[in-house]
CSV table of C-alpha atoms in Angstrom, one decimal:
chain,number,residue,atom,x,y,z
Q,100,UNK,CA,-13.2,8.0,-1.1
Q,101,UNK,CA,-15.5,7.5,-4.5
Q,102,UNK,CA,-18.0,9.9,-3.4
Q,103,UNK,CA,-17.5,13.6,-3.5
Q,104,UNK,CA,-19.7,15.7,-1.8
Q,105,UNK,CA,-19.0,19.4,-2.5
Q,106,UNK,CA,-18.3,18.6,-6.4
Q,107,UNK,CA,-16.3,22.2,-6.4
Q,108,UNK,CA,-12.4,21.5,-6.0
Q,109,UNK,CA,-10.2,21.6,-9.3
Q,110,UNK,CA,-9.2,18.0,-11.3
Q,111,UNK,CA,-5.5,17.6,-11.2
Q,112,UNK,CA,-3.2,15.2,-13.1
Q,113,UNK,CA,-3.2,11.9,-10.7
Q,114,UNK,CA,-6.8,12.4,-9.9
Q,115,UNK,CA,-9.3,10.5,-10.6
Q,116,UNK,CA,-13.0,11.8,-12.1
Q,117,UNK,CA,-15.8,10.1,-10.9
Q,118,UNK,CA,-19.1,9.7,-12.7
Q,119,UNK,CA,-21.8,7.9,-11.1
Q,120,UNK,CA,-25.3,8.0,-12.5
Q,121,UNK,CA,-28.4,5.9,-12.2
Q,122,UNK,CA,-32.0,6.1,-13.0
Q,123,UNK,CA,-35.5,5.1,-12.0
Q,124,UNK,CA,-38.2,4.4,-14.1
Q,125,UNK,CA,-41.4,2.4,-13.7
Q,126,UNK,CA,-40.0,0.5,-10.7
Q,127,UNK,CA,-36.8,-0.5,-12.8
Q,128,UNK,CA,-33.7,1.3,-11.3
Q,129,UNK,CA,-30.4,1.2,-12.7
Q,130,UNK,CA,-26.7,3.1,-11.9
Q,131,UNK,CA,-23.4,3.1,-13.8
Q,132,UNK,CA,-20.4,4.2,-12.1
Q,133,UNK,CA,-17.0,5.0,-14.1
Q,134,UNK,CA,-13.5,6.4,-12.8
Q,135,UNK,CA,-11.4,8.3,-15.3
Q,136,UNK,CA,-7.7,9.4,-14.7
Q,137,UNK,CA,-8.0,13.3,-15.5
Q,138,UNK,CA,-3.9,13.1,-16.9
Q,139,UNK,CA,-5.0,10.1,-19.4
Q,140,UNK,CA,-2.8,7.5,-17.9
Q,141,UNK,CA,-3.4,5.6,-14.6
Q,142,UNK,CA,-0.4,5.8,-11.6
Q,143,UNK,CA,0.5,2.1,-10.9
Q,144,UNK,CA,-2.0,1.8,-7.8
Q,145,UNK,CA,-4.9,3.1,-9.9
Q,146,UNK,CA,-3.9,0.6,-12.5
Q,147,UNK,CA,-4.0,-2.0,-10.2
Q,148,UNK,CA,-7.5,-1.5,-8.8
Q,149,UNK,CA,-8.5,-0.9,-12.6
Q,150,UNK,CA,-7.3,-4.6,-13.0
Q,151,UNK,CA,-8.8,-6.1,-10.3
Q,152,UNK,CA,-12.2,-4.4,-10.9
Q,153,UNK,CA,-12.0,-5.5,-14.1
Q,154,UNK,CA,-10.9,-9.4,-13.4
Q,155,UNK,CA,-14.0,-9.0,-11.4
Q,156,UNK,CA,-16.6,-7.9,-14.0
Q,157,UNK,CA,-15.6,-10.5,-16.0
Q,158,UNK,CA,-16.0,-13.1,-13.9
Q,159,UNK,CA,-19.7,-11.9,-13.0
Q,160,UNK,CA,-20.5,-11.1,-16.7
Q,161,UNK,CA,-19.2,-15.3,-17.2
Q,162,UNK,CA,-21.9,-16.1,-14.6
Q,163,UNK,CA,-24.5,-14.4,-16.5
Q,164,UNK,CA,-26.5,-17.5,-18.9
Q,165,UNK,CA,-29.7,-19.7,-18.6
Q,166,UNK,CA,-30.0,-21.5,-15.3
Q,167,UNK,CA,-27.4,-19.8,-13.3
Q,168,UNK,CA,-28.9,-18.1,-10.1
Q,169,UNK,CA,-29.4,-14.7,-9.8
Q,170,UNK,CA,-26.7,-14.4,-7.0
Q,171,UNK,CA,-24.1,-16.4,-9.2
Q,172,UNK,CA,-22.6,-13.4,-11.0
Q,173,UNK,CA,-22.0,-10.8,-7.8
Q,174,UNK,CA,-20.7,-14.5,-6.1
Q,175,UNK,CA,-18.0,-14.8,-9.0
Q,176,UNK,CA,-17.4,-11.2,-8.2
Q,177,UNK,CA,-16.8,-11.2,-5.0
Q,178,UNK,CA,-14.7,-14.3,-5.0
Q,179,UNK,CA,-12.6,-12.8,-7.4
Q,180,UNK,CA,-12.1,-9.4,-5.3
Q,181,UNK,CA,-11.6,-11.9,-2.1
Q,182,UNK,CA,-9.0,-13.8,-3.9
Q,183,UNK,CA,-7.0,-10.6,-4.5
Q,184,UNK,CA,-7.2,-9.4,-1.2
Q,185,UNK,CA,-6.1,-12.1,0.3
Q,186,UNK,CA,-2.8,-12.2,-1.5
């Protein structure tokens, strides 16, 4: 679960802290979402995710240039996380 609702428990080593802000101004809205792994170091399956979310940023962030579609970067995304999952 990414979202945390009562924002009161301690952080442990193996946990994961989760920062998720965003912003509205003048109709423009933005939000940045980062994971952290409170011990320093991921555990393999944190790692792993931390790959693949990566491998799938990139691929959008290649997507991003003059006459691409708007939709072509999340596309490159999602095919990437789609590729993964189906493995």
């Amino acid at each position: 679960m990414l979202h945390y609702v009562f924002n009161n428990a301690p952080l442990s080593a193996g946990d994961l802290l989760l920062i998720d802000a965003g912003c509205e101004v003048d109709g423009y809205a933005c939000d940045i979402t980062r994971s952290f792994p409170v011990g320093g170091r991921y555990s393999g399956a944190q790692r792993a995710v931390y790959e693949l979310v990566l491998a799938a940023q990139l691929a959008a962030i290649d997507k991003v240039r003059p006459g691409n579609k708007w939709n072509e970067p999340h596309d490159a995304a999602v095919r990437m996380l789609a590729r993964a999952c189906s493995t």
